[in-house]
XYZ file of C-alpha atoms in Angstrom:
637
model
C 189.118 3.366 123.685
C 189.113 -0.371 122.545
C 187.384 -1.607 125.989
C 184.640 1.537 125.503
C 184.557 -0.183 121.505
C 183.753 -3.476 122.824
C 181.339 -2.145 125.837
C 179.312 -0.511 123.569
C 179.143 -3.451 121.062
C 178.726 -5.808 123.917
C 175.546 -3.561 125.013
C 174.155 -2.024 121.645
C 170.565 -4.157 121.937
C 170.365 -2.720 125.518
C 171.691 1.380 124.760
C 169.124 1.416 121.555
C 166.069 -0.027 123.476
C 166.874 2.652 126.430
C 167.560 5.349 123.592
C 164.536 5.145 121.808
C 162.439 4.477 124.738
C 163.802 8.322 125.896
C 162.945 9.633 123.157
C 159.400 8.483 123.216
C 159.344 10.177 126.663
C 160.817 13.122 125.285
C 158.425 13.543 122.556
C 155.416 12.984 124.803
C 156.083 15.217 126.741
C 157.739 17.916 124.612
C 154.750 17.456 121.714
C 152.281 19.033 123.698
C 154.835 22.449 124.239
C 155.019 23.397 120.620
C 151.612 24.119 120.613
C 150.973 27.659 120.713
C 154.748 28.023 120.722
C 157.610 28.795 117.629
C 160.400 28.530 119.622
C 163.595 27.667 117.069
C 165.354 25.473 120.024
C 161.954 23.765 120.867
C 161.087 23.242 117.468
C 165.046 21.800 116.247
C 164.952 19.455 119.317
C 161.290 18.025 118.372
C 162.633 17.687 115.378
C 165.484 15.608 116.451
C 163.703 13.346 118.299
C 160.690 12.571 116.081
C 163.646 11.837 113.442
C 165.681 9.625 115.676
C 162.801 7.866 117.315
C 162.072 5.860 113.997
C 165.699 5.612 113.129
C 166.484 4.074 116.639
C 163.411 1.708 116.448
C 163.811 0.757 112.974
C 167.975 -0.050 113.177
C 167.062 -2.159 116.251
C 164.368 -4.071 115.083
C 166.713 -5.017 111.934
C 169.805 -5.391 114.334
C 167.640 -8.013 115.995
C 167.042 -9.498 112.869
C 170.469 -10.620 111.647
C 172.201 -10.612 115.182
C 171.310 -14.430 116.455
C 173.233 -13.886 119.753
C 171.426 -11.501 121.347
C 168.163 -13.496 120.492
C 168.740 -16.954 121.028
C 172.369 -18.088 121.768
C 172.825 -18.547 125.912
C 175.927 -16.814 126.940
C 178.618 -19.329 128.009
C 180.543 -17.409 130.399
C 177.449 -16.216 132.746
C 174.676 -19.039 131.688
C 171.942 -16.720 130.855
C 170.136 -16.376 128.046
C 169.262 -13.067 126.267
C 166.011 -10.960 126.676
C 166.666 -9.012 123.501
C 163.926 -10.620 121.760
C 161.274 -9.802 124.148
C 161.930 -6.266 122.693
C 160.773 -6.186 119.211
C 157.166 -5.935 119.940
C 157.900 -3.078 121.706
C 160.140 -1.301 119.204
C 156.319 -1.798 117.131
C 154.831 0.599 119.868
C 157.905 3.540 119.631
C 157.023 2.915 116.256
C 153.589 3.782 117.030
C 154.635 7.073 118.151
C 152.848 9.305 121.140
C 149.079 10.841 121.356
C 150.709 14.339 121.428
C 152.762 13.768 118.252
C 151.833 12.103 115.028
C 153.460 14.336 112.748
C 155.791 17.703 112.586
C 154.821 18.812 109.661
C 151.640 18.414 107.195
C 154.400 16.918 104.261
C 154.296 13.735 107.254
C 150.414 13.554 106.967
C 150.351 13.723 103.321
C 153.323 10.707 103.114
C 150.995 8.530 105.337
C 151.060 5.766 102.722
C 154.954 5.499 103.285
C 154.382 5.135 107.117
C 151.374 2.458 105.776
C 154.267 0.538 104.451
C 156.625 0.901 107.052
C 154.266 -0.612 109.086
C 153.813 -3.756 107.156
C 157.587 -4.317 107.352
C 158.047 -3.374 110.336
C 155.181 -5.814 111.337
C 156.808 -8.526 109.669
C 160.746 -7.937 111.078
C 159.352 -7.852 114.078
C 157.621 -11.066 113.819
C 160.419 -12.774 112.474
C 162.589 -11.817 115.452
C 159.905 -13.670 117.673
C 159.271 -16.590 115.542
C 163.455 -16.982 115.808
C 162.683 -17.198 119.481
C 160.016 -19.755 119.851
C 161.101 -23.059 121.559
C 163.677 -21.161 122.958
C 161.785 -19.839 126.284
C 158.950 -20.567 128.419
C 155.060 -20.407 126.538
C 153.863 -17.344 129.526
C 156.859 -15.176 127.876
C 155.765 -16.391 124.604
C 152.316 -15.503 125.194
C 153.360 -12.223 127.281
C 155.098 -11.165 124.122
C 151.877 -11.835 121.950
C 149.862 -9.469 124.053
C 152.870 -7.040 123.625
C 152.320 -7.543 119.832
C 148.881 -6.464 119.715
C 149.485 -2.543 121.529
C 152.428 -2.445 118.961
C 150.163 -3.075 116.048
C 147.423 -1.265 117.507
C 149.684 1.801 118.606
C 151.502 1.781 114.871
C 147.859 1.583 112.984
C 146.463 4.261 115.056
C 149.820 6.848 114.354
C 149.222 5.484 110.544
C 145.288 6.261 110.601
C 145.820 9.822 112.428
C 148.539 10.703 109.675
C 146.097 9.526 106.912
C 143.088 11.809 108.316
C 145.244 14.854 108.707
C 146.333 14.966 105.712
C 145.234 17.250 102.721
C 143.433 14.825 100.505
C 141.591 13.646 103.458
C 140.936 17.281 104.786
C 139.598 18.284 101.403
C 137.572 15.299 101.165
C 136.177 14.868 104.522
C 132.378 15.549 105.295
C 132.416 18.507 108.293
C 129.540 16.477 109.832
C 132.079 14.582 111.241
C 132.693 17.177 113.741
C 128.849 17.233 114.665
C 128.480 16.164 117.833
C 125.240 16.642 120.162
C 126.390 19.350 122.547
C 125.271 20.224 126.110
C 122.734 23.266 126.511
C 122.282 26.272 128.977
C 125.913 26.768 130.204
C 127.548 29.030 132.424
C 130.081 31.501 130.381
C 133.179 29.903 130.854
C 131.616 26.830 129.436
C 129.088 28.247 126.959
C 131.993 29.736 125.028
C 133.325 26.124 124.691
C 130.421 24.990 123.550
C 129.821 27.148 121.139
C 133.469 27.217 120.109
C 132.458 23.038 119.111
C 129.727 24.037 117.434
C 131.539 26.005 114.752
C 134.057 23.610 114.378
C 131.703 22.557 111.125
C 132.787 25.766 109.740
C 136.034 26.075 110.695
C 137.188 22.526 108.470
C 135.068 23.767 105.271
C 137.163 26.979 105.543
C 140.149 25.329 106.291
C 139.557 22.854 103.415
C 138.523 25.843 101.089
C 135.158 24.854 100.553
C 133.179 27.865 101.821
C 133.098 30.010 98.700
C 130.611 32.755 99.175
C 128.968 30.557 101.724
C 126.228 33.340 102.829
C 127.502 34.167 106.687
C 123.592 34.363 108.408
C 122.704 30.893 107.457
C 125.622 29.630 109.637
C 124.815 31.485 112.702
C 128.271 32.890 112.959
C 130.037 36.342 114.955
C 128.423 39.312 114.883
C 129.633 42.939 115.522
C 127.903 43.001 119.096
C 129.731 39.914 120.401
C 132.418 40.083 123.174
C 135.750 41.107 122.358
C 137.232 38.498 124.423
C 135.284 35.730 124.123
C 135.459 35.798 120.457
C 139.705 35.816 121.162
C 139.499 32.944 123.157
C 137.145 31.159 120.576
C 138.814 31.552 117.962
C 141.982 30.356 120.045
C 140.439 27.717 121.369
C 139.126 25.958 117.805
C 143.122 27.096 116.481
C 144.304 24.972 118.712
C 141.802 21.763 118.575
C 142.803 22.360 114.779
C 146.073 21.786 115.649
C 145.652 18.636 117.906
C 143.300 16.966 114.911
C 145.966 17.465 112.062
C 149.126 16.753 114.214
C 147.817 14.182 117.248
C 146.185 11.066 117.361
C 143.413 13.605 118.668
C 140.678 12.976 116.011
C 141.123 9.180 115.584
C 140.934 8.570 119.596
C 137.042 10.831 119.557
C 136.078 7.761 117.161
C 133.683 4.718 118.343
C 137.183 2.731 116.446
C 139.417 4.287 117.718
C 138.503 4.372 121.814
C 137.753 0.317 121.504
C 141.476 -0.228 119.517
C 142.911 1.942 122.404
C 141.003 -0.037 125.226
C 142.021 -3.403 123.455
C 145.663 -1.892 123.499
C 145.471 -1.056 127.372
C 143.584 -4.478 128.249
C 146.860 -6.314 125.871
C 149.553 -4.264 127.772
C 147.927 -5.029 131.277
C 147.771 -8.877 130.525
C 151.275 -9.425 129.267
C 152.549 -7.621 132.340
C 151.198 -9.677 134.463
C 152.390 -12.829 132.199
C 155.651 -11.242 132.555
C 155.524 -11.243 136.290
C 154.702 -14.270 136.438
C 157.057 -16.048 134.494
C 160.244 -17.496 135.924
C 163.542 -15.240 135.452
C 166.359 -17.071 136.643
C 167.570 -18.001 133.381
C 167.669 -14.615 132.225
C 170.560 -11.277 132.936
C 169.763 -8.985 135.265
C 169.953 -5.775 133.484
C 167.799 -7.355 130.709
C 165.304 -8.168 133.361
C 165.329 -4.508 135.000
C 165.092 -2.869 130.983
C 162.344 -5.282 130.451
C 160.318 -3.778 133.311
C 161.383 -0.258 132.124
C 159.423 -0.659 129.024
C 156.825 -1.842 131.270
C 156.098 0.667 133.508
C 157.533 3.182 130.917
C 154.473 1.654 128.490
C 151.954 1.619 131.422
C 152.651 5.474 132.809
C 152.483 6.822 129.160
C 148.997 4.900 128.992
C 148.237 6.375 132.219
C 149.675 9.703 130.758
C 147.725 9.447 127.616
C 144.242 9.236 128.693
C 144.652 12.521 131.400
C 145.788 14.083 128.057
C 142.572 13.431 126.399
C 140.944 14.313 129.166
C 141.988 17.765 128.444
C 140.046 17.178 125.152
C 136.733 19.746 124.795
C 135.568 17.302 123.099
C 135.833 14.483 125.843
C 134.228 17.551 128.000
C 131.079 17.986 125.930
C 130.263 13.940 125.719
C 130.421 13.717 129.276
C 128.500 16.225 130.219
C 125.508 14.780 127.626
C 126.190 11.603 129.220
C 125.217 13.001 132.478
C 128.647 11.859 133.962
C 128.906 14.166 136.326
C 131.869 13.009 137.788
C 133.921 12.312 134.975
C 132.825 16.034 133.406
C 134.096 17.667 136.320
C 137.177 16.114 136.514
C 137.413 16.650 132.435
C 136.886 20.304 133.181
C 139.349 20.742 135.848
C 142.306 19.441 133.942
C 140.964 21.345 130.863
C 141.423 24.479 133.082
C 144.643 23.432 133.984
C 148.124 24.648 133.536
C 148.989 22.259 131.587
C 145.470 22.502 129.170
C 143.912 25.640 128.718
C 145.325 27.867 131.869
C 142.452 29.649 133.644
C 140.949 29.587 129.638
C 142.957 32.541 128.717
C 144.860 31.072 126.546
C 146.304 32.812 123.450
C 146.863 31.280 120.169
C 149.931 31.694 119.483
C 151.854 32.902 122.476
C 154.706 34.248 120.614
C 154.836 37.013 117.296
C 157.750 37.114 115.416
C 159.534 39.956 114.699
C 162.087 41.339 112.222
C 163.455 44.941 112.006
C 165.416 45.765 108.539
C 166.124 49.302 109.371
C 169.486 48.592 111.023
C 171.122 46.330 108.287
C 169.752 48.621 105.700
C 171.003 52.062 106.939
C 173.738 50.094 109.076
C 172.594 51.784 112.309
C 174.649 49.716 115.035
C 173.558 51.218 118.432
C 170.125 49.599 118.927
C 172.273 46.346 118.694
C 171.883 44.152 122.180
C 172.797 40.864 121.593
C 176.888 39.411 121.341
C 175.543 37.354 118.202
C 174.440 41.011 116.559
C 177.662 42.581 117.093
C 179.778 39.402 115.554
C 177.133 39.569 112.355
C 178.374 43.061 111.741
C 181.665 42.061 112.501
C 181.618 39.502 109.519
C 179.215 41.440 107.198
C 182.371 44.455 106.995
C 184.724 41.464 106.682
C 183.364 39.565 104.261
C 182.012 42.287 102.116
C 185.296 44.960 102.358
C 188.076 42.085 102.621
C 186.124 39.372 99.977
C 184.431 41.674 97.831
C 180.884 39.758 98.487
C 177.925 41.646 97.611
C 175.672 42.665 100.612
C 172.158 40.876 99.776
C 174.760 37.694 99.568
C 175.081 37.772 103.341
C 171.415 38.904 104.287
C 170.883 35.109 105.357
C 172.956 36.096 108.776
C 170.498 38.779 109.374
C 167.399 36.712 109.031
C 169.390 34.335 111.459
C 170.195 36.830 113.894
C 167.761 39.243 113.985
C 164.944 37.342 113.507
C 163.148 37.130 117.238
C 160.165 35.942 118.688
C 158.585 38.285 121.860
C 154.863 37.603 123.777
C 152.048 38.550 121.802
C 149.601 40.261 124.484
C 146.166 40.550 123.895
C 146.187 44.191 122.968
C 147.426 43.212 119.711
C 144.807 40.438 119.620
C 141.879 42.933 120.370
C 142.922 45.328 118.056
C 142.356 43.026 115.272
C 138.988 41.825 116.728
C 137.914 45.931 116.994
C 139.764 46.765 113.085
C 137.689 43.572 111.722
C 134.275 44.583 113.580
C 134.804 48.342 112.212
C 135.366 46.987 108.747
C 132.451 45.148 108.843
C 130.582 47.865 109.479
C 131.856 49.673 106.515
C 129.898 47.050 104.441
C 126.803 48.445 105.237
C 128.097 52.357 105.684
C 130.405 53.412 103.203
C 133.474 54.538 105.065
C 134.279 58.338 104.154
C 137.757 59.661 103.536
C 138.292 60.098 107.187
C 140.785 59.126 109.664
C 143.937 58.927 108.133
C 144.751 62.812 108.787
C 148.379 62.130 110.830
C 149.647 59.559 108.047
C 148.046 60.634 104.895
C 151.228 61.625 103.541
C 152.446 58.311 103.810
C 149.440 56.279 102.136
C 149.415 58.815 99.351
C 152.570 57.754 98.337
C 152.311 54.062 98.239
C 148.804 53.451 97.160
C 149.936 52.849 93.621
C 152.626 50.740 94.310
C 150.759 48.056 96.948
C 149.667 46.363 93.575
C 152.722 46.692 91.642
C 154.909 45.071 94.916
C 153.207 44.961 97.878
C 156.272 43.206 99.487
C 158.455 46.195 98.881
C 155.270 48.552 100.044
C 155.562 46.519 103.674
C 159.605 47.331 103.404
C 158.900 51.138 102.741
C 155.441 51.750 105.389
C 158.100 49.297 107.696
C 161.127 51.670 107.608
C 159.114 55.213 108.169
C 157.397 53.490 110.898
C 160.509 52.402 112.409
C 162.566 55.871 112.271
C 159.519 57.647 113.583
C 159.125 55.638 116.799
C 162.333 56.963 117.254
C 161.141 60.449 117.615
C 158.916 59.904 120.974
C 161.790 59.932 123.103
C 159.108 62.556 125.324
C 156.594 60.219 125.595
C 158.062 57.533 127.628
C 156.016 58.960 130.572
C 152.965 58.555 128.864
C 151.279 55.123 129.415
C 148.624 55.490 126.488
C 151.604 56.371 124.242
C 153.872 53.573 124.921
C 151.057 51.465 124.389
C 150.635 52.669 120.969
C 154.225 52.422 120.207
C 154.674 48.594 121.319
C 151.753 47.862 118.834
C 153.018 50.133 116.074
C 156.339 48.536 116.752
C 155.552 44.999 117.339
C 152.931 45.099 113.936
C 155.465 46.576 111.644
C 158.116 44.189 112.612
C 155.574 41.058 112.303
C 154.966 41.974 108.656
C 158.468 42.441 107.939
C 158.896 38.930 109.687
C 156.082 37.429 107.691
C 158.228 39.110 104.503
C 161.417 38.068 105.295
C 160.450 34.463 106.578
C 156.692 33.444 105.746
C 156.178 35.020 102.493
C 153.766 32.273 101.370
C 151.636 33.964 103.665
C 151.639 37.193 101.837
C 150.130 38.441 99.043
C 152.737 39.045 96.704
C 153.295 40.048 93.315
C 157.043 39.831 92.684
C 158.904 37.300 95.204
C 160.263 38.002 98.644
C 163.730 37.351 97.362
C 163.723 39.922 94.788
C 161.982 42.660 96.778
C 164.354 42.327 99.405
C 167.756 42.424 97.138
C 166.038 45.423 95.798
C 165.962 47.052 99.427
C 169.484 46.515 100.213
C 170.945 48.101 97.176
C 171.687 51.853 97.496
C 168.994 53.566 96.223
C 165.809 55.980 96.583
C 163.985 53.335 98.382
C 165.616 54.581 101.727
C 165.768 58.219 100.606
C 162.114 58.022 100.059
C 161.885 57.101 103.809
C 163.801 59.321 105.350
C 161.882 62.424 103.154
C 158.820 61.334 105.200
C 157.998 63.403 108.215
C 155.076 62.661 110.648
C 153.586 64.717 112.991
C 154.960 62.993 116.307
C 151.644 63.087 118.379
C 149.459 60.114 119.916
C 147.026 60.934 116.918
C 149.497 59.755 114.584
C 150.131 56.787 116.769
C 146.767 55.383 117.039
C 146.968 55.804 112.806
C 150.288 54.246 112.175
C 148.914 51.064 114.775
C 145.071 51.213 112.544
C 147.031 50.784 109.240
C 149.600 48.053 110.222
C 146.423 46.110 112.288
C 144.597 46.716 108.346
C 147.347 45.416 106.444
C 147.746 42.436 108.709
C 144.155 41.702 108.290
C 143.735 42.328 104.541
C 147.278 40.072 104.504
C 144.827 37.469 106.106
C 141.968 37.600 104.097
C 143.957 36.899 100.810
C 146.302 33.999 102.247
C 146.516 30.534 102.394
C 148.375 27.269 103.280
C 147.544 28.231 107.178
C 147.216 24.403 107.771
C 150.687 23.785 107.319
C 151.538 26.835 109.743
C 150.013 25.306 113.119
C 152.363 22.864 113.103
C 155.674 25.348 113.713
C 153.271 27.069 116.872
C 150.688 29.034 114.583
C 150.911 32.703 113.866
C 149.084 36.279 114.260
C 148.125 36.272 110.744
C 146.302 32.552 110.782
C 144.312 34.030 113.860
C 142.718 36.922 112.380
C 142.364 35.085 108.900
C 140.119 32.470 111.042
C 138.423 35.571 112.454
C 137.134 37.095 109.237
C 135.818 33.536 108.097
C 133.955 33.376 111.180
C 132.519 36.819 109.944
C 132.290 35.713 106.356
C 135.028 38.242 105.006
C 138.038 37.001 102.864
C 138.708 35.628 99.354
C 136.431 32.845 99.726
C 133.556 34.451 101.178
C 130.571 37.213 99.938
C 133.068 40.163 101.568
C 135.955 40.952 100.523
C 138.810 43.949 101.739
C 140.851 45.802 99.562
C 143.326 48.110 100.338
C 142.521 51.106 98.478
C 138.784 52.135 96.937
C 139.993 52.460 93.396
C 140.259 48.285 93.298
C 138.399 46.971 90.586
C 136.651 44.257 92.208
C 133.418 44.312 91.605
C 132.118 40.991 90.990
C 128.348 40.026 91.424
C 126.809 39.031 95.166
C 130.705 40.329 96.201
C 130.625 42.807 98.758
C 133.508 44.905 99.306
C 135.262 47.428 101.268
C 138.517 49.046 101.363
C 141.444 49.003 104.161
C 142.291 52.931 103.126
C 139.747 55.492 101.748
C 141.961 58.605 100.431
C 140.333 61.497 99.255
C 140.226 61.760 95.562
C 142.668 64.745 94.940
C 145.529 63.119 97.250
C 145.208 59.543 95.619
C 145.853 61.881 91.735
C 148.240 63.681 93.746
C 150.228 60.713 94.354
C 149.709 59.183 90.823
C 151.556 62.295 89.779
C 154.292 62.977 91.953
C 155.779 59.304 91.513
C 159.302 60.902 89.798
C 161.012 59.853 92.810
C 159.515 56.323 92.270
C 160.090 55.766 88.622
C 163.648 54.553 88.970
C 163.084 51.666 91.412
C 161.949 48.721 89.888
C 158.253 47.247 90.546
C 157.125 50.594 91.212
């Protein structure tokens, strides 16, 4: 153990340098995956690495600082002297971060001024290490390491200008013409659905920045209710994700005039002192210090390489080719665009994964649906700890948002569904939508149409539950491709909202917090005797209902939320897709239409157009303001 002690010590300089140089490779490469993509593992190692990146660059640069004898002092027993210093401008570009990664969350881009003075110090520690240096080694690895200065300073100021524009000061604040760009004309599909997707990317920033109240929807040139299903999916997917690459990449800063002549500078700087390098005489210099020294190198050099194929992949890089008439360069833009590893065959879906979360089994205990090892040993320490330690079930609800929470593939029925529910309500602005359709579940949006406004958390909770024991009851249809259809949306809906409850509530609109609503579940009570008194008529009618009202909720869930900026970053979800949807229609909170759930809403502001999720006829809606006795005891309702 005390030779591995002094190893170690002997060879910090060299394990950091390699360590944080991984990581950079890690995060390149990794960055790019967590778009589109909320896996916990993905997101816990990302956030790992963009942690110990800085740490490992920052504790070297100062370890280089106060430790003379890996800078300057020759080593007596072998004659060399140390490399070490060579280093520090390179720590400046690790620093500097990767084009796929800027930030993990949008608390980094609003702390950009800390990063601004990080990179002042860092600047100057660095410096110091080489001015320690000087007289000590040949001027060509002097000057080499000058060059090597500039792409660290260059590569830091760019990471510290990208976190600076995607922040929210600078979102709210930013003009939307900055996005204008002249755009090629008279495309093919494929392409003409980029194009256009560019073209509303305007639009798409003053909604995101909130500044497209009542904003009348014809003047824009937006959707319309004739336009294809699935090229207004893969629109709205595509501009998610270019989002996405603008708040948490060096995207937006490298589409500048700046920001393309700092990154050519950087590649010219990197080139020269490369070649200064290989030129200079080595003899007096270790071996391994020579062979991490070219690491960084060609490590530096293939990321380069690396990071201009990625923004290739750009749209945007797409679209100013093609007006330059660079043929070529447009095609080749395209192709990787197309790629697997862009856009593959530009069906991509934004995001690939939906969370779910079903409650019914820790609320009415129910342990034979359980699957997974991890599921079994929760219920194995929920009886423990609540029979043997006396603690309180909602105590231990934390392991079931742990274990049960899951993530499966969000397919584009789903995603259609909400394109057809949104294109039907927008009809209903113009035709006033009669107390039809709602024949199977009736029963069940009687009783809660009161209650949505007292707690619509613990609505979600109830509609959730009912949905969830009546799936059950289609054992018969398994056969039946149509039905199982049905059920997987029904299913996969009502656990997403009960995953956006139990999880994301910030993305709900809520009345009384998630916290409360969902203590108030677990304790015995007439919330699940409620449930279990409704009975639905098990038919494929009743399916196609139950999957109608959990696609309505999601979307008037959407048109009331907020704060989806800070949501891209963990992968996106459902719920930011189809809120971007209705904007592009002009329907939501800050826009001339506006959903509500149930037609006895009192919204009825001037130039606001509304329409409701759920038209009940008049007797059942008194009906259910009467018969609420089995209500009155549960509190919020």
């Amino acid at each position: 153990m005390g030779r591995l002690i002094d190893l170690i010590s002997d060879r910090e300089i060299q394990i950091l340098v390699l360590l944080s140089f991984t990581l950079q490779l890690f995060l390149f490469f990794a960055g790019r995956l967590r778009r589109g993509n909320s896996n916990g593992f993905l997101r816990l190692c990302l956030w790992g690495a963009y942690l110990g990146a800085d740490i490992a660059a920052v504790y070297a640069l100062g370890y280089l600082s106060r430790r003379q004898d890996v800078t300057i002092d020759t080593n007596l027993l072998t004659g060399t002297q140390p490399l070490a210093f060579f280093w520090a401008p390179f720590f400046l570009i690790h620093l500097g971060g990767q084009d796929t990664i800027t930030a993990f969350a949008m608390e980094d881009n609003n702390l950009w001024l800390r990063h601004l003075l990080n990179l002042v110090t860092q600047v100057v520690l660095a410096l110091y290490v080489f001015w320690k240096s000087i007289g000590k080694h040949s001027a060509n690895l002097l000057l080499a390491g000058s060059f090597v200065f500039v792409t660290g300073i260059i590569k830091y100021a760019e990471r510290t200008w990208s976190l600076k524009c995607g922040s929210l000061r600078s979102l709210e604040s930013s003009d939307s013409d900055r996005y204008t760009r002249k755009l090629p004309q008279e495309l093919s599909r494929d392409a003409g659905f980029v194009r256009d997707a560019l073209y509303h990317m305007t639009y798409v920033v003053d909604v995101l920045s909130e500044r497209a109240m009542l904003r009348l929807v014809e003047d824009r040139h937006l959707f319309n209710k004739e336009d294809d299903k699935d090229l207004l999916v893969r629109m709205v997917s595509l501009q998610l994700g270019m989002i996405h690459d603008d708040l948490y990449t060096k995207s937006f800063v490298l589409r500048t005039r700046s920001g393309v002549i700092l990154r050519c500078i950087s590649h010219a700087a990197v080139i020269v002192a490369f070649a200064l390098f290989l030129a200079n005489g080595k003899e007096r210099y270790s071996k391994a210090d020579i062979a991490i020294t070219y690491s960084l190198f060609l490590g530096c050099l293939f990321l380069e390489v690396s990071s201009m194929v990625v923004s290739m992949m750009s749209p945007w890089t797409w679209a100013w080719f093609k007006v330059q008439n660079c043929d070529a360069l447009a095609s080749f833009s395209w192709f990787v665009f197309r790629s697997d590893t862009g856009y593959p065959k530009m069906k991509q879906r934004w995001p690939n994964l939906i969370g779910q979360y079903n409650i019914s089994s820790w609320v009415f205990d129910r342990d034979q649906q359980r699957r997974k090892y991890s599921q079994r040993i929760m219920i194995m320490f929920k009886k423990l700890f609540s029979g043997l330690f006396r603690v309180k079930k909602e105590k231990l609800f934390w392991m079931s948002k742990l274990v049960d929470t899951e993530y499966m593939d969000l397919d584009n029925m789903i995603l259609k569904r909400v394109v057809e529910e949104i294109t039907l309500l927008l009809c209903d602005f113009d035709i006033i939508d009669e107390p039809k359709g709602w024949q199977k579940i009736g029963i069940m949006l009687t009783g809660t149409h009161k209650i949505c406004y007292a707690n619509f958390g613990l609505s979600i909770v109830f509609m959730h539950l009912v949905t969830q024991m009546h799936l059950e009851t289609y054992a018969s249809f398994k056969s039946d491709i149509e039905a199982v259809g049905l059920m997987k949306v029904c299913g996969k809906l009502s656990k997403y909202m009960m995953y956006l409850l139990v999880t994301q509530p910030s993305m709900l609109p809520l009345s009384v917090s998630a916290a409360a609503t969902l203590d108030m579940v677990q304790q015995p009570g007439k919330v699940t005797e409620s449930c279990e008194d409704i009975k639905l008529e098990t038919s494929k009618e009743t399916l196609e209902e139950l999957a109608r009202m959990w696609t309505r909720l999601l979307i008037y869930s959407a048109g009331k939320s907020r704060g989806h900026a800070s949501q891209l970053s963990g992968g996106g979800e459902l719920i930011t897709f189809a809120w971007l949807l209705m904007a592009h229609y002009g329907i939501g909170e800050n826009h001339n239409k506006r959903i509500h759930l149930f037609r006895n809403d009192d919204a009825n502001a001037a130039d606001i157009r509304n329409v409701y999720a759920f038209c009940l006829p008049s007797g059942e809606m008194e009906s259910g303001t009467h018969n609420r006795s089995e209500w009155d005891d549960i509190p919020g309702f």
